[in-house]
Amino acid sequence: MYIQFILIGLIVFCDSELKAQNSDSLIINRKVDSLMQVVQDYLDIFDFQKALEINSAAETIALQKFGHYSYLYGKTSFNRGRIYDHKSEFTNAVKWYLESLSIFEETKIKPTFDIIKNLNKLGNIYRILGQFEIAESCLLESLNLQESQIEANPIEFAFCLNNLGIIYFSLSQYENAELYYHRALSIKEKSVGKRHPDFAVSLNCLANLYSTLENYQKANLLYLQAKEIYDINQNTKSAEYALLLNNLGINNLQQNNFELSEKYYLKAISIQHELLGNEHPEYATSINNLAALYFKIGKLPQADSLFLEASSIWLKTLGEAHPEYLASQNNLAAIYFAISNFEKAKAILKKTNAICKKLLGEKHPDYILNLINLVSIYWLTKDFDTIKSYLSEVMSAEKTILYQASNYLTEFELSKFIQNFSEKQNIALSINQESLNLNEICFDNALFFKGFILNASVQLNRLIKLDTKNYEKLQFWKHCNQNLATLYATKVVDRDSQNFESLIEIANTLEKELIQTVKDFKKTNMQVYWKDVQNKLTNKEAAIEFVSYSLSNSEFNTDSIMYAALLLKPDESQPIFISLFEEKSLDSLLQLNAERKTDYVNNLYSIAGRGAVALETPKRTLYEMIWEPIEKYMEGIKTIYFSPSGLLHRINLDAIPVSESETLADKYRLIELNSTRQLVIPDQVEIVNNDAVLYGGIQFEADTTFHKNEPVIASRSRGELSFSSVDSSLRGGSWSYLPGTAREINSIESILKKSKVKITLKTGNGATEESFKNLGANNTSSPRILHIATHGYFFEDLIKSSQKSEINSQNENVFKMSDHPMLRSGLIMAGGNATWQGKQTIEGREDGILTAYEISQMNLSNTELVVLSACETGLGDIQGNEGVYGLQRAFKIAGAKYLIMSLWQVPDKQTSLLMTTFYKKWLNAEGPDNGGKKMTIPDAFHAAQKELREIGLDPYQWAGFVLVE
């Protein structure tokens, strides 16, 4: 109490003197604050000289009255840093920000908010200067200071998050970038709302990310949303608005919208020139991007002039060890390459290569681009050893980037992002066709990229089912996807577009959360190398990765798509590269809308018909095109594991004739895989029952009768509707009853009973889509065998086939018109005709059209075999390294191990014979040829097809089905 009393007395004693001091201090503070406001006014009109003069006056007052380590002088030092920041004199800006920071940290008050602002500004400048590690450190320190008091100044906190996102974006750490961008957006939405320019800044950043990931449509929506905000706020003369226009220009350039791209660039340049002058880094960015546009459309003189101007600005303001300057040098090298000044291009790239690697790291896209450009130059001089070194580095980096992307991107986003990597594989294969020294790299690439997204989807589904912690989230995700499947199957005009887009966003968010949290998912996409596959082969086995690629040469791309085989044998020191044919040689197989008549198929798979028709070369058989170049390497080989590519997905290798009496199946045991990596990491299916569910004898009319005013398609094939019999929309046609399917499943039932298989038959009106979707649902086990005898359908992408403009997409059959490839392939279940004809289905009931998309959402992880005893179930959109988007992909994602499917309209009677023969050989046959054991699924299938051929059936009647593991 005594001490307290004395202190109080002391304070009372000094009170009158302090009042006078505080009054003076308050006046001085107000005077300095008013001066700094004037500084801000001059900054707003970009009068930097006046701003510096006024700030100097404020500094003098603060120093004289309070000294160097005073809070007020710290504020004026910070303000001087801001002036140099605005002038793009970043070295001076850093100096004064650091000065201010040291003052704030020394003052007794320790003003936390001012320290935070300093760290944010420093982080931003170090980011601009390309010093990402220091920038990250500053911003993370700022973030740490703010975490407990976000509400105090949410915009500053969001600013820090956004800048961290930009750093991670610049370093290609896209997962972290997206995380920070979204968090910044969320905070800004709560604090300033979705119509504030600060919110638009974050939208712009997020759009940049999606544009880089090649999701241009999503990026464009965000850019335009940000633009609308600036327009509403009449903020269209700001530097931020100019950056947005610049980014819109980039996004449109990527989509070849050249006129619109130029319009955005020119507008951005005009604003930046007025606000910032013609020596600012942001101005340089815009003229550089305009130059890229001119380069792309062949205006080389204009491009050269602008590239040089941008390079000069960046060198002056940022220095040569900066990403922007290095990019400008790469662009100049591209100009010299285009005008055949290869030595000058090489000199530039070699000079910048080491700097780029040190600054950005060997996994950064800009460094990879630098290497690819060097590859093009060394290709001209045939220096293949140097090329091999560079390409090896490129592909290693690409795989790392793609692997990281698979850990946070949705399947749709990944499908866009992976396109860049296909281009690198095209380059590697084109070079290898000429040099034959990249065989190992090309085989490893095929193992990694082929079916990459499919493998990621399969593994995610498998692991989610084992991860009980995420079970509820999984169920909600599946529920969203099921609702999406329903909406996808609805005409565009009948959809609630807002709810549709909202549901897509929810499903995508859930998918990302599952990818990032599911245990062990990041371990599943392990790299498999050609040596790993070779080690799995015995002396009489071989593995083939078929590859298709756009042929390039050292100077330009061609319009040729080439096919080759990468052959791996146990006794070879490396894979063997075998050139096969140009895709035009399989032109007859490209006629997807043609009737698949018996004579067409029989000619294709016979010696006499001499097979497919080449456009400009003499006719060659399938054997001559596909297998003859490989044959000479096959001495002593009995079993061949192969993975098709491109149009080879539509060829039955087993059925290719070697002579009048022999096919490839007679000479080899051919086993088709999605990728030969499955020899190292086999598909995992846990067989927990001996159940079989058989679908057949399905009634496609809901009331089991056909209406007189609807033409019935008389068909003895399990295939697509006859286009000549119905109108172009396919409404008014009916799927016909298939009597052979009822006999088929009855025969199979009797065969399965002998093997003590528990059988469930689904026929007539009971073969519903609901019953199918219940398989493996609600934590139940899917059946070991699933046999579906019905109609199947596949429609080609009308955009690719240039037919979309000829029809009204608003009223067209949605299964034919859908942009989603997994909607354009499916199976017809009970009552499906009503939906197919555009009629309203009963509320609360499925529509009877079981799409590939819906199947992919199911759990068939306990199913060893799926038999699609229907037409064209093996067809679908062929998309690069990912193979076929259709039913086979759907069943693989759902978890099934083996899949038997068809390539054309198979005849009803002979299909039944093939299926019953197969089941007998698989489940009941034992004999000396198989060591007294029952046959495996592949052996039984091949033996069944051989038996049908030997009893005199032609290829059309037995070769339409293929088996894929």
JSON list of N, CA, C and O in Angstrom, two decimals, residues 637-679:
[
{"chain": "A", "resi": 637, "resn": "ILE", "atom": "N", "xyz": [8.78, -65.99, -77.67]},
{"chain": "A", "resi": 637, "resn": "ILE", "atom": "CA", "xyz": [7.80, -65.35, -76.79]},
{"chain": "A", "resi": 637, "resn": "ILE", "atom": "C", "xyz": [6.44, -66.04, -76.94]},
{"chain": "A", "resi": 637, "resn": "ILE", "atom": "O", "xyz": [5.97, -66.27, -78.05]},
{"chain": "A", "resi": 638, "resn": "LYS", "atom": "N", "xyz": [5.81, -66.34, -75.82]},
{"chain": "A", "resi": 638, "resn": "LYS", "atom": "CA", "xyz": [4.49, -66.97, -75.83]},
{"chain": "A", "resi": 638, "resn": "LYS", "atom": "C", "xyz": [3.40, -66.06, -75.25]},
{"chain": "A", "resi": 638, "resn": "LYS", "atom": "O", "xyz": [2.27, -66.04, -75.73]},
{"chain": "A", "resi": 639, "resn": "THR", "atom": "N", "xyz": [3.73, -65.32, -74.19]},
{"chain": "A", "resi": 639, "resn": "THR", "atom": "CA", "xyz": [2.76, -64.44, -73.53]},
{"chain": "A", "resi": 639, "resn": "THR", "atom": "C", "xyz": [3.17, -62.99, -73.71]},
{"chain": "A", "resi": 639, "resn": "THR", "atom": "O", "xyz": [4.33, -62.62, -73.49]},
{"chain": "A", "resi": 640, "resn": "ILE", "atom": "N", "xyz": [2.20, -62.17, -74.14]},
{"chain": "A", "resi": 640, "resn": "ILE", "atom": "CA", "xyz": [2.47, -60.75, -74.36]},
{"chain": "A", "resi": 640, "resn": "ILE", "atom": "C", "xyz": [1.45, -59.92, -73.59]},
{"chain": "A", "resi": 640, "resn": "ILE", "atom": "O", "xyz": [0.25, -60.02, -73.82]},
{"chain": "A", "resi": 641, "resn": "TYR", "atom": "N", "xyz": [1.95, -59.11, -72.67]},
{"chain": "A", "resi": 641, "resn": "TYR", "atom": "CA", "xyz": [1.13, -58.12, -71.97]},
{"chain": "A", "resi": 641, "resn": "TYR", "atom": "C", "xyz": [1.21, -56.82, -72.76]},
{"chain": "A", "resi": 641, "resn": "TYR", "atom": "O", "xyz": [2.30, -56.35, -73.07]},
{"chain": "A", "resi": 642, "resn": "PHE", "atom": "N", "xyz": [0.07, -56.26, -73.09]},
{"chain": "A", "resi": 642, "resn": "PHE", "atom": "CA", "xyz": [0.12, -55.04, -73.90]},
{"chain": "A", "resi": 642, "resn": "PHE", "atom": "C", "xyz": [-0.91, -54.02, -73.42]},
{"chain": "A", "resi": 642, "resn": "PHE", "atom": "O", "xyz": [-1.95, -54.36, -72.86]},
{"chain": "A", "resi": 643, "resn": "SER", "atom": "N", "xyz": [-0.57, -52.76, -73.65]},
{"chain": "A", "resi": 643, "resn": "SER", "atom": "CA", "xyz": [-1.45, -51.64, -73.32]},
{"chain": "A", "resi": 643, "resn": "SER", "atom": "C", "xyz": [-1.67, -50.82, -74.58]},
{"chain": "A", "resi": 643, "resn": "SER", "atom": "O", "xyz": [-0.71, -50.29, -75.14]},
{"chain": "A", "resi": 644, "resn": "PRO", "atom": "N", "xyz": [-2.91, -50.73, -75.08]},
{"chain": "A", "resi": 644, "resn": "PRO", "atom": "CA", "xyz": [-3.17, -50.01, -76.34]},
{"chain": "A", "resi": 644, "resn": "PRO", "atom": "C", "xyz": [-3.13, -48.50, -76.16]},
{"chain": "A", "resi": 644, "resn": "PRO", "atom": "O", "xyz": [-3.09, -47.99, -75.04]},
{"chain": "A", "resi": 645, "resn": "SER", "atom": "N", "xyz": [-3.15, -47.82, -77.29]},
{"chain": "A", "resi": 645, "resn": "SER", "atom": "CA", "xyz": [-3.19, -46.36, -77.29]},
{"chain": "A", "resi": 645, "resn": "SER", "atom": "C", "xyz": [-4.01, -45.90, -78.48]},
{"chain": "A", "resi": 645, "resn": "SER", "atom": "O", "xyz": [-4.06, -46.57, -79.51]},
{"chain": "A", "resi": 646, "resn": "GLY", "atom": "N", "xyz": [-4.68, -44.76, -78.36]},
{"chain": "A", "resi": 646, "resn": "GLY", "atom": "CA", "xyz": [-5.42, -44.18, -79.47]},
{"chain": "A", "resi": 646, "resn": "GLY", "atom": "C", "xyz": [-6.42, -45.15, -80.07]},
{"chain": "A", "resi": 646, "resn": "GLY", "atom": "O", "xyz": [-7.17, -45.84, -79.36]},
{"chain": "A", "resi": 647, "resn": "LEU", "atom": "N", "xyz": [-6.44, -45.24, -81.40]},
{"chain": "A", "resi": 647, "resn": "LEU", "atom": "CA", "xyz": [-7.41, -46.08, -82.10]},
{"chain": "A", "resi": 647, "resn": "LEU", "atom": "C", "xyz": [-7.18, -47.57, -81.88]},
{"chain": "A", "resi": 647, "resn": "LEU", "atom": "O", "xyz": [-8.05, -48.38, -82.21]},
{"chain": "A", "resi": 648, "resn": "LEU", "atom": "N", "xyz": [-6.04, -47.96, -81.34]},
{"chain": "A", "resi": 648, "resn": "LEU", "atom": "CA", "xyz": [-5.82, -49.39, -81.05]},
{"chain": "A", "resi": 648, "resn": "LEU", "atom": "C", "xyz": [-6.76, -49.90, -79.96]},
{"chain": "A", "resi": 648, "resn": "LEU", "atom": "O", "xyz": [-6.93, -51.11, -79.81]},
{"chain": "A", "resi": 649, "resn": "HIS", "atom": "N", "xyz": [-7.38, -48.96, -79.23]},
{"chain": "A", "resi": 649, "resn": "HIS", "atom": "CA", "xyz": [-8.42, -49.37, -78.26]},
{"chain": "A", "resi": 649, "resn": "HIS", "atom": "C", "xyz": [-9.61, -49.98, -78.99]},
{"chain": "A", "resi": 649, "resn": "HIS", "atom": "O", "xyz": [-10.42, -50.67, -78.37]},
{"chain": "A", "resi": 650, "resn": "ARG", "atom": "N", "xyz": [-9.74, -49.74, -80.29]},
{"chain": "A", "resi": 650, "resn": "ARG", "atom": "CA", "xyz": [-10.89, -50.23, -81.06]},
{"chain": "A", "resi": 650, "resn": "ARG", "atom": "C", "xyz": [-10.52, -51.42, -81.94]},
{"chain": "A", "resi": 650, "resn": "ARG", "atom": "O", "xyz": [-11.26, -51.77, -82.85]},
{"chain": "A", "resi": 651, "resn": "ILE", "atom": "N", "xyz": [-9.37, -52.02, -81.67]},
{"chain": "A", "resi": 651, "resn": "ILE", "atom": "CA", "xyz": [-8.91, -53.18, -82.42]},
{"chain": "A", "resi": 651, "resn": "ILE", "atom": "C", "xyz": [-8.79, -54.38, -81.50]},
{"chain": "A", "resi": 651, "resn": "ILE", "atom": "O", "xyz": [-8.28, -54.27, -80.39]},
{"chain": "A", "resi": 652, "resn": "ASN", "atom": "N", "xyz": [-9.27, -55.53, -81.96]},
{"chain": "A", "resi": 652, "resn": "ASN", "atom": "CA", "xyz": [-9.08, -56.79, -81.23]},
{"chain": "A", "resi": 652, "resn": "ASN", "atom": "C", "xyz": [-7.83, -57.47, -81.77]},
{"chain": "A", "resi": 652, "resn": "ASN", "atom": "O", "xyz": [-7.85, -58.07, -82.84]},
{"chain": "A", "resi": 653, "resn": "LEU", "atom": "N", "xyz": [-6.73, -57.35, -81.06]},
{"chain": "A", "resi": 653, "resn": "LEU", "atom": "CA", "xyz": [-5.46, -57.93, -81.53]},
{"chain": "A", "resi": 653, "resn": "LEU", "atom": "C", "xyz": [-5.56, -59.43, -81.71]},
{"chain": "A", "resi": 653, "resn": "LEU", "atom": "O", "xyz": [-4.97, -60.01, -82.63]},
{"chain": "A", "resi": 654, "resn": "ASP", "atom": "N", "xyz": [-6.30, -60.10, -80.82]},
{"chain": "A", "resi": 654, "resn": "ASP", "atom": "CA", "xyz": [-6.47, -61.55, -80.92]},
{"chain": "A", "resi": 654, "resn": "ASP", "atom": "C", "xyz": [-6.96, -61.97, -82.30]},
{"chain": "A", "resi": 654, "resn": "ASP", "atom": "O", "xyz": [-6.59, -63.03, -82.82]},
{"chain": "A", "resi": 655, "resn": "ALA", "atom": "N", "xyz": [-7.82, -61.14, -82.90]},
{"chain": "A", "resi": 655, "resn": "ALA", "atom": "CA", "xyz": [-8.50, -61.52, -84.13]},
{"chain": "A", "resi": 655, "resn": "ALA", "atom": "C", "xyz": [-7.73, -61.16, -85.39]},
{"chain": "A", "resi": 655, "resn": "ALA", "atom": "O", "xyz": [-8.17, -61.49, -86.49]},
{"chain": "A", "resi": 656, "resn": "ILE", "atom": "N", "xyz": [-6.60, -60.48, -85.25]},
{"chain": "A", "resi": 656, "resn": "ILE", "atom": "CA", "xyz": [-5.84, -60.10, -86.44]},
{"chain": "A", "resi": 656, "resn": "ILE", "atom": "C", "xyz": [-5.28, -61.36, -87.11]},
{"chain": "A", "resi": 656, "resn": "ILE", "atom": "O", "xyz": [-4.58, -62.15, -86.48]},
{"chain": "A", "resi": 657, "resn": "PRO", "atom": "N", "xyz": [-5.61, -61.57, -88.39]},
{"chain": "A", "resi": 657, "resn": "PRO", "atom": "CA", "xyz": [-5.17, -62.80, -89.06]},
{"chain": "A", "resi": 657, "resn": "PRO", "atom": "C", "xyz": [-3.68, -62.75, -89.46]},
{"chain": "A", "resi": 657, "resn": "PRO", "atom": "O", "xyz": [-3.19, -61.73, -89.92]},
{"chain": "A", "resi": 658, "resn": "VAL", "atom": "N", "xyz": [-3.02, -63.85, -89.21]},
{"chain": "A", "resi": 658, "resn": "VAL", "atom": "CA", "xyz": [-1.63, -64.01, -89.64]},
{"chain": "A", "resi": 658, "resn": "VAL", "atom": "C", "xyz": [-1.59, -64.73, -90.99]},
{"chain": "A", "resi": 658, "resn": "VAL", "atom": "O", "xyz": [-0.76, -64.46, -91.84]},
{"chain": "A", "resi": 659, "resn": "SER", "atom": "N", "xyz": [-2.53, -65.66, -91.16]},
{"chain": "A", "resi": 659, "resn": "SER", "atom": "CA", "xyz": [-2.67, -66.39, -92.42]},
{"chain": "A", "resi": 659, "resn": "SER", "atom": "C", "xyz": [-4.15, -66.72, -92.58]},
{"chain": "A", "resi": 659, "resn": "SER", "atom": "O", "xyz": [-4.99, -66.28, -91.78]},
{"chain": "A", "resi": 660, "resn": "GLU", "atom": "N", "xyz": [-4.50, -67.52, -93.61]},
{"chain": "A", "resi": 660, "resn": "GLU", "atom": "CA", "xyz": [-5.90, -67.89, -93.83]},
{"chain": "A", "resi": 660, "resn": "GLU", "atom": "C", "xyz": [-6.46, -68.70, -92.68]},
{"chain": "A", "resi": 660, "resn": "GLU", "atom": "O", "xyz": [-7.66, -68.69, -92.43]},
{"chain": "A", "resi": 661, "resn": "SER", "atom": "N", "xyz": [-5.60, -69.38, -91.93]},
{"chain": "A", "resi": 661, "resn": "SER", "atom": "CA", "xyz": [-6.09, -70.30, -90.89]},
{"chain": "A", "resi": 661, "resn": "SER", "atom": "C", "xyz": [-5.62, -69.94, -89.50]},
{"chain": "A", "resi": 661, "resn": "SER", "atom": "O", "xyz": [-5.93, -70.64, -88.54]},
{"chain": "A", "resi": 662, "resn": "GLU", "atom": "N", "xyz": [-4.87, -68.85, -89.35]},
{"chain": "A", "resi": 662, "resn": "GLU", "atom": "CA", "xyz": [-4.25, -68.56, -88.06]},
{"chain": "A", "resi": 662, "resn": "GLU", "atom": "C", "xyz": [-4.40, -67.08, -87.72]},
{"chain": "A", "resi": 662, "resn": "GLU", "atom": "O", "xyz": [-4.24, -66.21, -88.58]},
{"chain": "A", "resi": 663, "resn": "THR", "atom": "N", "xyz": [-4.68, -66.80, -86.44]},
{"chain": "A", "resi": 663, "resn": "THR", "atom": "CA", "xyz": [-4.72, -65.42, -85.95]},
{"chain": "A", "resi": 663, "resn": "THR", "atom": "C", "xyz": [-3.61, -65.24, -84.90]},
{"chain": "A", "resi": 663, "resn": "THR", "atom": "O", "xyz": [-2.96, -66.20, -84.49]},
{"chain": "A", "resi": 664, "resn": "LEU", "atom": "N", "xyz": [-3.44, -64.01, -84.45]},
{"chain": "A", "resi": 664, "resn": "LEU", "atom": "CA", "xyz": [-2.43, -63.76, -83.42]},
{"chain": "A", "resi": 664, "resn": "LEU", "atom": "C", "xyz": [-2.71, -64.55, -82.14]},
{"chain": "A", "resi": 664, "resn": "LEU", "atom": "O", "xyz": [-1.78, -64.95, -81.44]},
{"chain": "A", "resi": 665, "resn": "ALA", "atom": "N", "xyz": [-4.00, -64.78, -81.87]},
{"chain": "A", "resi": 665, "resn": "ALA", "atom": "CA", "xyz": [-4.36, -65.54, -80.67]},
{"chain": "A", "resi": 665, "resn": "ALA", "atom": "C", "xyz": [-3.87, -66.98, -80.73]},
{"chain": "A", "resi": 665, "resn": "ALA", "atom": "O", "xyz": [-3.69, -67.63, -79.70]},
{"chain": "A", "resi": 666, "resn": "ASP", "atom": "N", "xyz": [-3.67, -67.50, -81.95]},
{"chain": "A", "resi": 666, "resn": "ASP", "atom": "CA", "xyz": [-3.14, -68.86, -82.09]},
{"chain": "A", "resi": 666, "resn": "ASP", "atom": "C", "xyz": [-1.64, -68.91, -81.79]},
{"chain": "A", "resi": 666, "resn": "ASP", "atom": "O", "xyz": [-1.11, -69.94, -81.39]},
{"chain": "A", "resi": 667, "resn": "LYS", "atom": "N", "xyz": [-0.97, -67.80, -81.99]},
{"chain": "A", "resi": 667, "resn": "LYS", "atom": "CA", "xyz": [0.48, -67.77, -81.80]},
{"chain": "A", "resi": 667, "resn": "LYS", "atom": "C", "xyz": [0.90, -67.28, -80.42]},
{"chain": "A", "resi": 667, "resn": "LYS", "atom": "O", "xyz": [1.94, -67.69, -79.90]},
{"chain": "A", "resi": 668, "resn": "TYR", "atom": "N", "xyz": [0.07, -66.39, -79.82]},
{"chain": "A", "resi": 668, "resn": "TYR", "atom": "CA", "xyz": [0.46, -65.78, -78.55]},
{"chain": "A", "resi": 668, "resn": "TYR", "atom": "C", "xyz": [-0.71, -65.73, -77.58]},
{"chain": "A", "resi": 668, "resn": "TYR", "atom": "O", "xyz": [-1.87, -65.71, -77.98]},
{"chain": "A", "resi": 669, "resn": "ARG", "atom": "N", "xyz": [-0.34, -65.70, -76.32]},
{"chain": "A", "resi": 669, "resn": "ARG", "atom": "CA", "xyz": [-1.32, -65.44, -75.27]},
{"chain": "A", "resi": 669, "resn": "ARG", "atom": "C", "xyz": [-1.27, -63.93, -75.01]},
{"chain": "A", "resi": 669, "resn": "ARG", "atom": "O", "xyz": [-0.35, -63.42, -74.37]},
{"chain": "A", "resi": 670, "resn": "LEU", "atom": "N", "xyz": [-2.26, -63.20, -75.56]},
{"chain": "A", "resi": 670, "resn": "LEU", "atom": "CA", "xyz": [-2.27, -61.74, -75.50]},
{"chain": "A", "resi": 670, "resn": "LEU", "atom": "C", "xyz": [-3.15, -61.28, -74.34]},
{"chain": "A", "resi": 670, "resn": "LEU", "atom": "O", "xyz": [-4.33, -61.63, -74.26]},
{"chain": "A", "resi": 671, "resn": "ILE", "atom": "N", "xyz": [-2.58, -60.49, -73.44]},
{"chain": "A", "resi": 671, "resn": "ILE", "atom": "CA", "xyz": [-3.31, -60.01, -72.26]},
{"chain": "A", "resi": 671, "resn": "ILE", "atom": "C", "xyz": [-3.31, -58.49, -72.28]},
{"chain": "A", "resi": 671, "resn": "ILE", "atom": "O", "xyz": [-2.26, -57.85, -72.19]},
{"chain": "A", "resi": 672, "resn": "GLU", "atom": "N", "xyz": [-4.50, -57.90, -72.44]},
{"chain": "A", "resi": 672, "resn": "GLU", "atom": "CA", "xyz": [-4.63, -56.45, -72.52]},
{"chain": "A", "resi": 672, "resn": "GLU", "atom": "C", "xyz": [-4.73, -55.83, -71.13]},
{"chain": "A", "resi": 672, "resn": "GLU", "atom": "O", "xyz": [-5.52, -56.26, -70.29]},
{"chain": "A", "resi": 673, "resn": "LEU", "atom": "N", "xyz": [-3.91, -54.80, -70.89]},
{"chain": "A", "resi": 673, "resn": "LEU", "atom": "CA", "xyz": [-3.90, -54.06, -69.63]},
{"chain": "A", "resi": 673, "resn": "LEU", "atom": "C", "xyz": [-4.11, -52.57, -69.94]},
{"chain": "A", "resi": 673, "resn": "LEU", "atom": "O", "xyz": [-3.83, -52.11, -71.04]},
{"chain": "A", "resi": 674, "resn": "ASN", "atom": "N", "xyz": [-4.59, -51.84, -68.95]},
{"chain": "A", "resi": 674, "resn": "ASN", "atom": "CA", "xyz": [-4.65, -50.38, -69.12]},
{"chain": "A", "resi": 674, "resn": "ASN", "atom": "C", "xyz": [-3.25, -49.80, -69.18]},
{"chain": "A", "resi": 674, "resn": "ASN", "atom": "O", "xyz": [-2.99, -48.84, -69.89]},
{"chain": "A", "resi": 675, "resn": "SER", "atom": "N", "xyz": [-2.34, -50.40, -68.43]},
{"chain": "A", "resi": 675, "resn": "SER", "atom": "CA", "xyz": [-0.93, -50.01, -68.42]},
{"chain": "A", "resi": 675, "resn": "SER", "atom": "C", "xyz": [-0.12, -51.20, -67.95]},
{"chain": "A", "resi": 675, "resn": "SER", "atom": "O", "xyz": [-0.56, -51.95, -67.07]},
{"chain": "A", "resi": 676, "resn": "THR", "atom": "N", "xyz": [1.06, -51.37, -68.52]},
{"chain": "A", "resi": 676, "resn": "THR", "atom": "CA", "xyz": [1.88, -52.51, -68.08]},
{"chain": "A", "resi": 676, "resn": "THR", "atom": "C", "xyz": [2.43, -52.28, -66.67]},
{"chain": "A", "resi": 676, "resn": "THR", "atom": "O", "xyz": [3.04, -53.19, -66.09]},
{"chain": "A", "resi": 677, "resn": "ARG", "atom": "N", "xyz": [2.20, -51.10, -66.11]},
{"chain": "A", "resi": 677, "resn": "ARG", "atom": "CA", "xyz": [2.56, -50.88, -64.70]},
{"chain": "A", "resi": 677, "resn": "ARG", "atom": "C", "xyz": [1.77, -51.81, -63.79]},
{"chain": "A", "resi": 677, "resn": "ARG", "atom": "O", "xyz": [2.17, -52.06, -62.64]},
{"chain": "A", "resi": 678, "resn": "GLN", "atom": "N", "xyz": [0.64, -52.35, -64.30]},
{"chain": "A", "resi": 678, "resn": "GLN", "atom": "CA", "xyz": [-0.16, -53.29, -63.51]},
{"chain": "A", "resi": 678, "resn": "GLN", "atom": "C", "xyz": [0.60, -54.59, -63.23]},
{"chain": "A", "resi": 678, "resn": "GLN", "atom": "O", "xyz": [0.24, -55.32, -62.29]},
{"chain": "A", "resi": 679, "resn": "LEU", "atom": "N", "xyz": [1.64, -54.88, -63.99]},
{"chain": "A", "resi": 679, "resn": "LEU", "atom": "CA", "xyz": [2.46, -56.05, -63.69]},
{"chain": "A", "resi": 679, "resn": "LEU", "atom": "C", "xyz": [3.24, -55.84, -62.40]},
{"chain": "A", "resi": 679, "resn": "LEU", "atom": "O", "xyz": [3.57, -56.80, -61.69]}
]
